Amino acid sequence: MSNTKIIVAGPRGKMGSEALRMIEKQDHFELVACVDHKNGGLAVKDIEYLPNLDAPIYEDIEQCFQEVEADVLVDLTTPEFGYKHTRLALEYGVRPVVGTTGFTKEQLSEVEQMAEDKQLGVVIAPNFAIGAVLMMQFSKWAAKYFPDVEIIERHHDNKLDAPSGTAVKTSELIQEVRDQKKQGHPDEQETLEGARGADVDGMKIHSVRLPGLVAHQEVMFGSTGETLTIKHDSINRESFMTGVKLSVEKVLSLQVLVYGLENLLE
């Protein structure tokens, strides 16, 4: 069985560089190129803190697809570039695994249609940590019995989107089992706008951004005389690599878009 040939977009980012180290450790994975907005013409090994790999770096992703044969694109960039890269990958017959959050519902619908038309798998995961996926699933289960719920997500201060994709995905899963409900006092007023967070079907989502954080979320449920908190913490970005590896392996046999790592778990 031949190695899975992988292109990584965003190799210098904290997630991207961790993905390179994960690929380097796998006997059945091969890094064939990287896409970066600078350092074009260099190899990965030429960048001081990246692994000693010979894969070339391209600044133009379309040129990369034209010149490099690949099976999978692992995109760990930004919502704007992640969407563009995903569409281009499908056009060139490369299966995308995307850890970039912030896709709109319209963009997800477009990618879903492209995947079906091309019969190519796509995995878009708001969170690649297995524990975070379990946290979301447990929260969905709990919401059947605790409809009063607030989500508090905390991330590093370089994160571009708020709320996080994980928080949005959690709220979507909860909405599947929870009727819309306005929480708190019916006459509640914010004396400072935004104090109660974003509102999703009456649920509240709060985003915290501070240096020193990685990725953290707690889902708080309240009922008569009791509360329940389901919490997950990613201590470092290595926690996401099990999910990235699983997604690369699974996407090869898919012919549709899969949104959320939970859909790949047994």
PDB file of C-alpha atoms in Angstrom:
ATOM      1  CA  MET A   1       0.000   0.000   0.000  1.00  0.00           C
ATOM      2  CA  SER A   2       1.463   3.348  -1.057  1.00  0.00           C
ATOM      3  CA  ASN A   3       1.903   6.269   1.304  1.00  0.00           C
ATOM      4  CA  THR A   4      -0.761   8.952   1.574  1.00  0.00           C
ATOM      5  CA  LYS A   5       0.655  12.090  -0.067  1.00  0.00           C
ATOM      6  CA  ILE A   6      -0.196  15.211   1.941  1.00  0.00           C
ATOM      7  CA  ILE A   7      -0.004  18.968   1.336  1.00  0.00           C
ATOM      8  CA  VAL A   8      -0.168  21.175   4.438  1.00  0.00           C
ATOM      9  CA  ALA A   9      -1.437  24.749   4.210  1.00  0.00           C
ATOM     10  CA  GLY A  10      -0.310  26.956   7.078  1.00  0.00           C
ATOM     11  CA  PRO A  11       2.894  25.114   8.056  1.00  0.00           C
ATOM     12  CA  ARG A  12       4.373  27.881  10.227  1.00  0.00           C
ATOM     13  CA  GLY A  13       1.314  28.186  12.465  1.00  0.00           C
ATOM     14  CA  LYS A  14       1.178  26.414  15.797  1.00  0.00           C
ATOM     15  CA  MET A  15      -1.285  23.844  14.478  1.00  0.00           C
ATOM     16  CA  GLY A  16       0.446  23.544  11.110  1.00  0.00           C
ATOM     17  CA  SER A  17       3.899  22.916  12.543  1.00  0.00           C
ATOM     18  CA  GLU A  18       2.435  20.309  14.913  1.00  0.00           C
ATOM     19  CA  ALA A  19       0.793  18.611  11.916  1.00  0.00           C
ATOM     20  CA  LEU A  20       4.176  18.442  10.157  1.00  0.00           C
ATOM     21  CA  ARG A  21       5.685  16.698  13.186  1.00  0.00           C
ATOM     22  CA  MET A  22       2.769  14.254  13.256  1.00  0.00           C
ATOM     23  CA  ILE A  23       3.180  13.452   9.533  1.00  0.00           C
ATOM     24  CA  GLU A  24       6.926  12.957  10.003  1.00  0.00           C
ATOM     25  CA  LYS A  25       6.235  10.236  12.610  1.00  0.00           C
ATOM     26  CA  GLN A  26       3.826   8.236  10.429  1.00  0.00           C
ATOM     27  CA  ASP A  27       5.287   5.570   8.144  1.00  0.00           C
ATOM     28  CA  HIS A  28       2.226   5.677   5.851  1.00  0.00           C
ATOM     29  CA  PHE A  29       2.109   9.489   5.471  1.00  0.00           C
ATOM     30  CA  GLU A  30       4.328  11.530   3.147  1.00  0.00           C
ATOM     31  CA  LEU A  31       4.544  15.334   3.133  1.00  0.00           C
ATOM     32  CA  VAL A  32       4.843  16.342  -0.526  1.00  0.00           C
ATOM     33  CA  ALA A  33       4.448  20.148  -0.237  1.00  0.00           C
ATOM     34  CA  CYS A  34       3.405  23.059   1.938  1.00  0.00           C
ATOM     35  CA  VAL A  35       1.478  26.224   1.114  1.00  0.00           C
ATOM     36  CA  ASP A  36       2.536  29.418   2.870  1.00  0.00           C
ATOM     37  CA  HIS A  37       2.102  33.112   2.082  1.00  0.00           C
ATOM     38  CA  LYS A  38       5.885  33.510   2.211  1.00  0.00           C
ATOM     39  CA  ASN A  39       9.040  31.364   1.883  1.00  0.00           C
ATOM     40  CA  GLY A  40       8.054  30.180  -1.584  1.00  0.00           C
ATOM     41  CA  GLY A  41      10.893  28.287  -3.261  1.00  0.00           C
ATOM     42  CA  LEU A  42      12.349  27.074   0.034  1.00  0.00           C
ATOM     43  CA  ALA A  43      11.935  23.602   1.525  1.00  0.00           C
ATOM     44  CA  VAL A  44      10.371  22.884   4.896  1.00  0.00           C
ATOM     45  CA  LYS A  45      13.805  21.985   6.330  1.00  0.00           C
ATOM     46  CA  ASP A  46      15.015  25.519   5.477  1.00  0.00           C
ATOM     47  CA  ILE A  47      12.683  27.034   8.087  1.00  0.00           C
ATOM     48  CA  GLU A  48      14.470  27.031  11.422  1.00  0.00           C
ATOM     49  CA  TYR A  49      11.843  25.545  13.751  1.00  0.00           C
ATOM     50  CA  LEU A  50      10.148  23.156  11.292  1.00  0.00           C
ATOM     51  CA  PRO A  51      10.980  19.436  10.841  1.00  0.00           C
ATOM     52  CA  ASN A  52      13.863  18.322   8.625  1.00  0.00           C
ATOM     53  CA  LEU A  53      11.710  17.529   5.582  1.00  0.00           C
ATOM     54  CA  ASP A  54      12.503  18.128   1.905  1.00  0.00           C
ATOM     55  CA  ALA A  55       8.976  19.090   0.845  1.00  0.00           C
ATOM     56  CA  PRO A  56       8.849  22.339  -1.191  1.00  0.00           C
ATOM     57  CA  ILE A  57       6.953  25.425  -0.074  1.00  0.00           C
ATOM     58  CA  TYR A  58       4.601  27.192  -2.482  1.00  0.00           C
ATOM     59  CA  GLU A  59       3.046  30.617  -2.097  1.00  0.00           C
ATOM     60  CA  ASP A  60       0.472  29.947  -4.847  1.00  0.00           C
ATOM     61  CA  ILE A  61      -1.744  27.003  -3.928  1.00  0.00           C
ATOM     62  CA  GLU A  62      -3.006  26.551  -7.484  1.00  0.00           C
ATOM     63  CA  GLN A  63       0.570  26.226  -8.747  1.00  0.00           C
ATOM     64  CA  CYS A  64       1.144  23.684  -5.970  1.00  0.00           C
ATOM     65  CA  PHE A  65      -1.808  21.565  -7.104  1.00  0.00           C
ATOM     66  CA  GLN A  66      -0.633  21.799 -10.722  1.00  0.00           C
ATOM     67  CA  GLU A  67       2.927  20.673  -9.980  1.00  0.00           C
ATOM     68  CA  VAL A  68       2.545  18.261  -7.033  1.00  0.00           C
ATOM     69  CA  GLU A  69       0.629  14.993  -6.952  1.00  0.00           C
ATOM     70  CA  ALA A  70      -1.254  14.730  -3.666  1.00  0.00           C
ATOM     71  CA  ASP A  71      -4.067  12.762  -2.055  1.00  0.00           C
ATOM     72  CA  VAL A  72      -4.998  15.070   0.821  1.00  0.00           C
ATOM     73  CA  LEU A  73      -4.781  18.773   1.678  1.00  0.00           C
ATOM     74  CA  VAL A  74      -4.549  19.483   5.403  1.00  0.00           C
ATOM     75  CA  ASP A  75      -5.621  23.114   5.772  1.00  0.00           C
ATOM     76  CA  LEU A  76      -4.883  24.876   9.064  1.00  0.00           C
ATOM     77  CA  THR A  77      -5.080  28.501   7.955  1.00  0.00           C
ATOM     78  CA  THR A  78      -7.893  31.070   8.336  1.00  0.00           C
ATOM     79  CA  PRO A  79     -11.599  30.984   7.394  1.00  0.00           C
ATOM     80  CA  GLU A  80     -11.023  33.133   4.292  1.00  0.00           C
ATOM     81  CA  PHE A  81      -8.177  31.018   2.911  1.00  0.00           C
ATOM     82  CA  GLY A  82      -9.568  27.735   4.222  1.00  0.00           C
ATOM     83  CA  TYR A  83     -12.703  28.112   2.103  1.00  0.00           C
ATOM     84  CA  LYS A  84     -10.739  29.121  -1.003  1.00  0.00           C
ATOM     85  CA  HIS A  85      -8.222  26.290  -0.537  1.00  0.00           C
ATOM     86  CA  THR A  86     -10.977  23.719   0.000  1.00  0.00           C
ATOM     87  CA  ARG A  87     -12.722  24.625  -3.248  1.00  0.00           C
ATOM     88  CA  LEU A  88      -9.464  24.589  -5.220  1.00  0.00           C
ATOM     89  CA  ALA A  89      -8.433  21.248  -3.738  1.00  0.00           C
ATOM     90  CA  LEU A  90     -11.683  19.664  -4.884  1.00  0.00           C
ATOM     91  CA  GLU A  91     -11.265  21.147  -8.349  1.00  0.00           C
ATOM     92  CA  TYR A  92      -7.863  19.430  -8.584  1.00  0.00           C
ATOM     93  CA  GLY A  93      -9.104  16.108  -7.192  1.00  0.00           C
ATOM     94  CA  VAL A  94      -7.445  16.469  -3.774  1.00  0.00           C
ATOM     95  CA  ARG A  95      -9.408  15.594  -0.634  1.00  0.00           C
ATOM     96  CA  PRO A  96      -9.393  18.405   1.981  1.00  0.00           C
ATOM     97  CA  VAL A  97      -9.087  17.939   5.744  1.00  0.00           C
ATOM     98  CA  VAL A  98      -9.828  21.332   7.231  1.00  0.00           C
ATOM     99  CA  GLY A  99      -9.265  22.492  10.789  1.00  0.00           C
ATOM    100  CA  THR A 100     -10.109  26.083   9.990  1.00  0.00           C
ATOM    101  CA  THR A 101     -13.291  27.237  11.714  1.00  0.00           C
ATOM    102  CA  GLY A 102     -15.563  30.095  10.697  1.00  0.00           C
ATOM    103  CA  PHE A 103     -17.157  28.621   7.546  1.00  0.00           C
ATOM    104  CA  THR A 104     -20.620  30.100   6.935  1.00  0.00           C
ATOM    105  CA  LYS A 105     -23.620  27.831   6.370  1.00  0.00           C
ATOM    106  CA  GLU A 106     -23.656  28.962   2.740  1.00  0.00           C
ATOM    107  CA  GLN A 107     -19.984  28.042   2.296  1.00  0.00           C
ATOM    108  CA  LEU A 108     -20.531  24.633   3.906  1.00  0.00           C
ATOM    109  CA  SER A 109     -23.468  24.047   1.562  1.00  0.00           C
ATOM    110  CA  GLU A 110     -21.316  24.935  -1.461  1.00  0.00           C
ATOM    111  CA  VAL A 111     -18.507  22.617  -0.347  1.00  0.00           C
ATOM    112  CA  GLU A 112     -21.020  19.841   0.323  1.00  0.00           C
ATOM    113  CA  GLN A 113     -22.387  20.158  -3.218  1.00  0.00           C
ATOM    114  CA  MET A 114     -18.887  20.217  -4.748  1.00  0.00           C
ATOM    115  CA  ALA A 115     -17.882  17.105  -2.796  1.00  0.00           C
ATOM    116  CA  GLU A 116     -20.953  15.246  -4.051  1.00  0.00           C
ATOM    117  CA  ASP A 117     -20.415  16.407  -7.639  1.00  0.00           C
ATOM    118  CA  LYS A 118     -16.749  15.361  -7.578  1.00  0.00           C
ATOM    119  CA  GLN A 119     -17.397  12.288  -5.404  1.00  0.00           C
ATOM    120  CA  LEU A 120     -14.509  13.334  -3.194  1.00  0.00           C
ATOM    121  CA  GLY A 121     -14.405  13.241   0.587  1.00  0.00           C
ATOM    122  CA  VAL A 122     -14.031  16.386   2.681  1.00  0.00           C
ATOM    123  CA  VAL A 123     -13.587  16.548   6.454  1.00  0.00           C
ATOM    124  CA  ILE A 124     -14.171  19.871   8.205  1.00  0.00           C
ATOM    125  CA  ALA A 125     -13.650  19.611  11.961  1.00  0.00           C
ATOM    126  CA  PRO A 126     -14.257  22.519  14.333  1.00  0.00           C
ATOM    127  CA  ASN A 127     -12.100  20.602  16.803  1.00  0.00           C
ATOM    128  CA  PHE A 128      -9.704  17.694  16.215  1.00  0.00           C
ATOM    129  CA  ALA A 129      -9.321  16.773  19.891  1.00  0.00           C
ATOM    130  CA  ILE A 130     -11.118  13.502  20.707  1.00  0.00           C
ATOM    131  CA  GLY A 131     -11.935  14.767  24.202  1.00  0.00           C
ATOM    132  CA  ALA A 132     -13.568  17.903  22.777  1.00  0.00           C
ATOM    133  CA  VAL A 133     -15.723  15.764  20.489  1.00  0.00           C
ATOM    134  CA  LEU A 134     -16.832  13.686  23.477  1.00  0.00           C
ATOM    135  CA  MET A 135     -17.548  16.879  25.427  1.00  0.00           C
ATOM    136  CA  MET A 136     -19.872  18.011  22.624  1.00  0.00           C
ATOM    137  CA  GLN A 137     -21.642  14.649  22.465  1.00  0.00           C
ATOM    138  CA  PHE A 138     -22.080  14.502  26.258  1.00  0.00           C
ATOM    139  CA  SER A 139     -23.485  18.053  26.155  1.00  0.00           C
ATOM    140  CA  LYS A 140     -26.057  17.070  23.548  1.00  0.00           C
ATOM    141  CA  TRP A 141     -27.152  14.176  25.758  1.00  0.00           C
ATOM    142  CA  ALA A 142     -27.356  16.372  28.858  1.00  0.00           C
ATOM    143  CA  ALA A 143     -29.395  19.065  27.083  1.00  0.00           C
ATOM    144  CA  LYS A 144     -32.344  16.657  26.816  1.00  0.00           C
ATOM    145  CA  TYR A 145     -32.696  16.941  30.589  1.00  0.00           C
ATOM    146  CA  PHE A 146     -31.132  20.371  31.262  1.00  0.00           C
ATOM    147  CA  PRO A 147     -32.512  22.882  28.703  1.00  0.00           C
ATOM    148  CA  ASP A 148     -31.005  25.876  30.529  1.00  0.00           C
ATOM    149  CA  VAL A 149     -27.442  26.051  29.217  1.00  0.00           C
ATOM    150  CA  GLU A 150     -24.579  28.504  28.689  1.00  0.00           C
ATOM    151  CA  ILE A 151     -21.323  27.874  26.827  1.00  0.00           C
ATOM    152  CA  ILE A 152     -18.060  29.487  27.880  1.00  0.00           C
ATOM    153  CA  GLU A 153     -15.156  29.013  25.469  1.00  0.00           C
ATOM    154  CA  ARG A 154     -11.646  30.275  26.170  1.00  0.00           C
ATOM    155  CA  HIS A 155      -8.848  30.497  23.601  1.00  0.00           C
ATOM    156  CA  HIS A 156      -5.493  32.153  23.007  1.00  0.00           C
ATOM    157  CA  ASP A 157      -5.586  35.818  22.030  1.00  0.00           C
ATOM    158  CA  ASN A 158      -4.439  35.181  18.439  1.00  0.00           C
ATOM    159  CA  LYS A 159      -7.637  33.343  17.521  1.00  0.00           C
ATOM    160  CA  LEU A 160      -9.456  35.271  14.799  1.00  0.00           C
ATOM    161  CA  ASP A 161     -13.054  34.052  15.078  1.00  0.00           C
ATOM    162  CA  ALA A 162     -15.463  34.355  18.001  1.00  0.00           C
ATOM    163  CA  PRO A 163     -17.278  32.341  19.070  1.00  0.00           C
ATOM    164  CA  SER A 164     -15.107  29.340  18.306  1.00  0.00           C
ATOM    165  CA  GLY A 165     -16.174  26.704  15.805  1.00  0.00           C
ATOM    166  CA  THR A 166     -16.381  24.225  18.682  1.00  0.00           C
ATOM    167  CA  ALA A 167     -18.838  26.450  20.566  1.00  0.00           C
ATOM    168  CA  VAL A 168     -20.957  26.917  17.450  1.00  0.00           C
ATOM    169  CA  LYS A 169     -20.925  23.177  16.751  1.00  0.00           C
ATOM    170  CA  THR A 170     -21.856  22.466  20.388  1.00  0.00           C
ATOM    171  CA  SER A 171     -24.819  24.832  20.170  1.00  0.00           C
ATOM    172  CA  GLU A 172     -25.955  23.201  16.917  1.00  0.00           C
ATOM    173  CA  LEU A 173     -25.861  19.743  18.500  1.00  0.00           C
ATOM    174  CA  ILE A 174     -27.804  21.002  21.520  1.00  0.00           C
ATOM    175  CA  GLN A 175     -30.414  22.647  19.274  1.00  0.00           C
ATOM    176  CA  GLU A 176     -31.166  19.205  17.812  1.00  0.00           C
ATOM    177  CA  VAL A 177     -32.582  18.057  21.171  1.00  0.00           C
ATOM    178  CA  ARG A 178     -33.596  21.338  22.863  1.00  0.00           C
ATOM    179  CA  ASP A 179     -36.580  23.556  22.098  1.00  0.00           C
ATOM    180  CA  GLN A 180     -35.889  27.262  21.746  1.00  0.00           C
ATOM    181  CA  LYS A 181     -36.083  28.836  25.188  1.00  0.00           C
ATOM    182  CA  LYS A 182     -35.346  32.296  26.539  1.00  0.00           C
ATOM    183  CA  GLN A 183     -33.207  31.912  29.648  1.00  0.00           C
ATOM    184  CA  GLY A 184     -32.941  34.171  32.662  1.00  0.00           C
ATOM    185  CA  HIS A 185     -35.489  36.732  33.877  1.00  0.00           C
ATOM    186  CA  PRO A 186     -37.991  37.787  31.191  1.00  0.00           C
ATOM    187  CA  ASP A 187     -37.293  41.444  31.992  1.00  0.00           C
ATOM    188  CA  GLU A 188     -33.500  41.076  32.013  1.00  0.00           C
ATOM    189  CA  GLN A 189     -31.665  44.117  30.591  1.00  0.00           C
ATOM    190  CA  GLU A 190     -27.992  44.459  29.640  1.00  0.00           C
ATOM    191  CA  THR A 191     -26.607  47.635  31.180  1.00  0.00           C
ATOM    192  CA  LEU A 192     -23.466  46.999  29.115  1.00  0.00           C
ATOM    193  CA  GLU A 193     -24.191  45.673  25.618  1.00  0.00           C
ATOM    194  CA  GLY A 194     -22.881  42.146  25.132  1.00  0.00           C
ATOM    195  CA  ALA A 195     -22.617  41.401  28.851  1.00  0.00           C
ATOM    196  CA  ARG A 196     -24.779  38.300  28.493  1.00  0.00           C
ATOM    197  CA  GLY A 197     -22.891  36.988  25.448  1.00  0.00           C
ATOM    198  CA  ALA A 198     -24.146  35.855  22.059  1.00  0.00           C
ATOM    199  CA  ASP A 199     -27.659  34.422  21.860  1.00  0.00           C
ATOM    200  CA  VAL A 200     -28.407  31.159  20.028  1.00  0.00           C
ATOM    201  CA  ASP A 201     -32.000  29.976  20.447  1.00  0.00           C
ATOM    202  CA  GLY A 202     -31.939  31.448  23.946  1.00  0.00           C
ATOM    203  CA  MET A 203     -28.606  29.806  24.847  1.00  0.00           C
ATOM    204  CA  LYS A 204     -25.734  32.127  25.681  1.00  0.00           C
ATOM    205  CA  ILE A 205     -22.194  31.754  24.316  1.00  0.00           C
ATOM    206  CA  HIS A 206     -19.322  33.641  25.930  1.00  0.00           C
ATOM    207  CA  SER A 207     -15.860  33.974  24.335  1.00  0.00           C
ATOM    208  CA  VAL A 208     -12.684  34.642  26.338  1.00  0.00           C
ATOM    209  CA  ARG A 209      -9.389  35.528  24.605  1.00  0.00           C
ATOM    210  CA  LEU A 210      -6.205  35.655  26.680  1.00  0.00           C
ATOM    211  CA  PRO A 211      -2.513  34.871  26.231  1.00  0.00           C
ATOM    212  CA  GLY A 212      -1.521  31.615  27.902  1.00  0.00           C
ATOM    213  CA  LEU A 213      -4.680  29.774  26.862  1.00  0.00           C
ATOM    214  CA  VAL A 214      -4.808  27.085  24.160  1.00  0.00           C
ATOM    215  CA  ALA A 215      -8.376  25.782  23.681  1.00  0.00           C
ATOM    216  CA  HIS A 216     -10.882  25.312  26.487  1.00  0.00           C
ATOM    217  CA  GLN A 217     -14.650  25.000  26.735  1.00  0.00           C
ATOM    218  CA  GLU A 218     -17.183  24.381  29.442  1.00  0.00           C
ATOM    219  CA  VAL A 219     -20.886  23.826  28.952  1.00  0.00           C
ATOM    220  CA  MET A 220     -22.866  24.762  32.049  1.00  0.00           C
ATOM    221  CA  PHE A 221     -26.346  23.386  32.685  1.00  0.00           C
ATOM    222  CA  GLY A 222     -28.685  24.554  35.436  1.00  0.00           C
ATOM    223  CA  SER A 223     -31.840  23.099  36.942  1.00  0.00           C
ATOM    224  CA  THR A 224     -33.741  23.228  40.210  1.00  0.00           C
ATOM    225  CA  GLY A 225     -31.214  22.864  43.008  1.00  0.00           C
ATOM    226  CA  GLU A 226     -28.350  21.586  40.840  1.00  0.00           C
ATOM    227  CA  THR A 227     -25.875  22.438  38.100  1.00  0.00           C
ATOM    228  CA  LEU A 228     -23.878  20.276  35.716  1.00  0.00           C
ATOM    229  CA  THR A 229     -20.665  21.373  34.015  1.00  0.00           C
ATOM    230  CA  ILE A 230     -19.043  19.455  31.162  1.00  0.00           C
ATOM    231  CA  LYS A 231     -15.528  20.744  30.529  1.00  0.00           C
ATOM    232  CA  HIS A 232     -12.667  20.043  28.152  1.00  0.00           C
ATOM    233  CA  ASP A 233      -9.139  21.501  28.076  1.00  0.00           C
ATOM    234  CA  SER A 234      -6.508  21.157  25.386  1.00  0.00           C
ATOM    235  CA  ILE A 235      -3.229  21.680  27.247  1.00  0.00           C
ATOM    236  CA  ASN A 236      -1.175  21.757  24.043  1.00  0.00           C
ATOM    237  CA  ARG A 237      -1.759  21.413  20.312  1.00  0.00           C
ATOM    238  CA  GLU A 238      -0.494  17.851  20.209  1.00  0.00           C
ATOM    239  CA  SER A 239      -3.965  16.988  21.550  1.00  0.00           C
ATOM    240  CA  PHE A 240      -5.417  17.764  18.117  1.00  0.00           C
ATOM    241  CA  MET A 241      -3.129  15.475  16.128  1.00  0.00           C
ATOM    242  CA  THR A 242      -4.956  12.205  16.851  1.00  0.00           C
ATOM    243  CA  GLY A 243      -7.994  13.690  15.156  1.00  0.00           C
ATOM    244  CA  VAL A 244      -5.990  15.080  12.223  1.00  0.00           C
ATOM    245  CA  LYS A 245      -4.416  11.660  11.653  1.00  0.00           C
ATOM    246  CA  LEU A 246      -7.801   9.913  11.833  1.00  0.00           C
ATOM    247  CA  SER A 247      -9.335  12.439   9.414  1.00  0.00           C
ATOM    248  CA  VAL A 248      -6.556  11.988   6.830  1.00  0.00           C
ATOM    249  CA  GLU A 249      -6.999   8.222   6.997  1.00  0.00           C
ATOM    250  CA  LYS A 250     -10.807   8.320   6.775  1.00  0.00           C
ATOM    251  CA  VAL A 251     -11.188  11.022   4.095  1.00  0.00           C
ATOM    252  CA  LEU A 252      -9.611   8.718   1.487  1.00  0.00           C
ATOM    253  CA  SER A 253     -12.670   6.458   1.547  1.00  0.00           C
ATOM    254  CA  LEU A 254     -15.291   9.239   1.695  1.00  0.00           C
ATOM    255  CA  GLN A 255     -17.245  10.711  -1.214  1.00  0.00           C
ATOM    256  CA  VAL A 256     -19.126  13.407   0.728  1.00  0.00           C
ATOM    257  CA  LEU A 257     -18.538  16.248   3.170  1.00  0.00           C
ATOM    258  CA  VAL A 258     -18.278  15.201   6.816  1.00  0.00           C
ATOM    259  CA  TYR A 259     -18.626  18.110   9.241  1.00  0.00           C
ATOM    260  CA  GLY A 260     -17.464  17.237  12.742  1.00  0.00           C
ATOM    261  CA  LEU A 261     -15.004  14.633  13.920  1.00  0.00           C
ATOM    262  CA  GLU A 262     -17.725  12.798  15.850  1.00  0.00           C
ATOM    263  CA  ASN A 263     -19.054  11.501  12.521  1.00  0.00           C
ATOM    264  CA  LEU A 264     -15.784   9.602  11.959  1.00  0.00           C
ATOM    265  CA  LEU A 265     -15.724   7.885  15.348  1.00  0.00           C
ATOM    266  CA  GLU A 266     -17.049   4.353  15.740  1.00  0.00           C
TER     267      GLU A 266
END
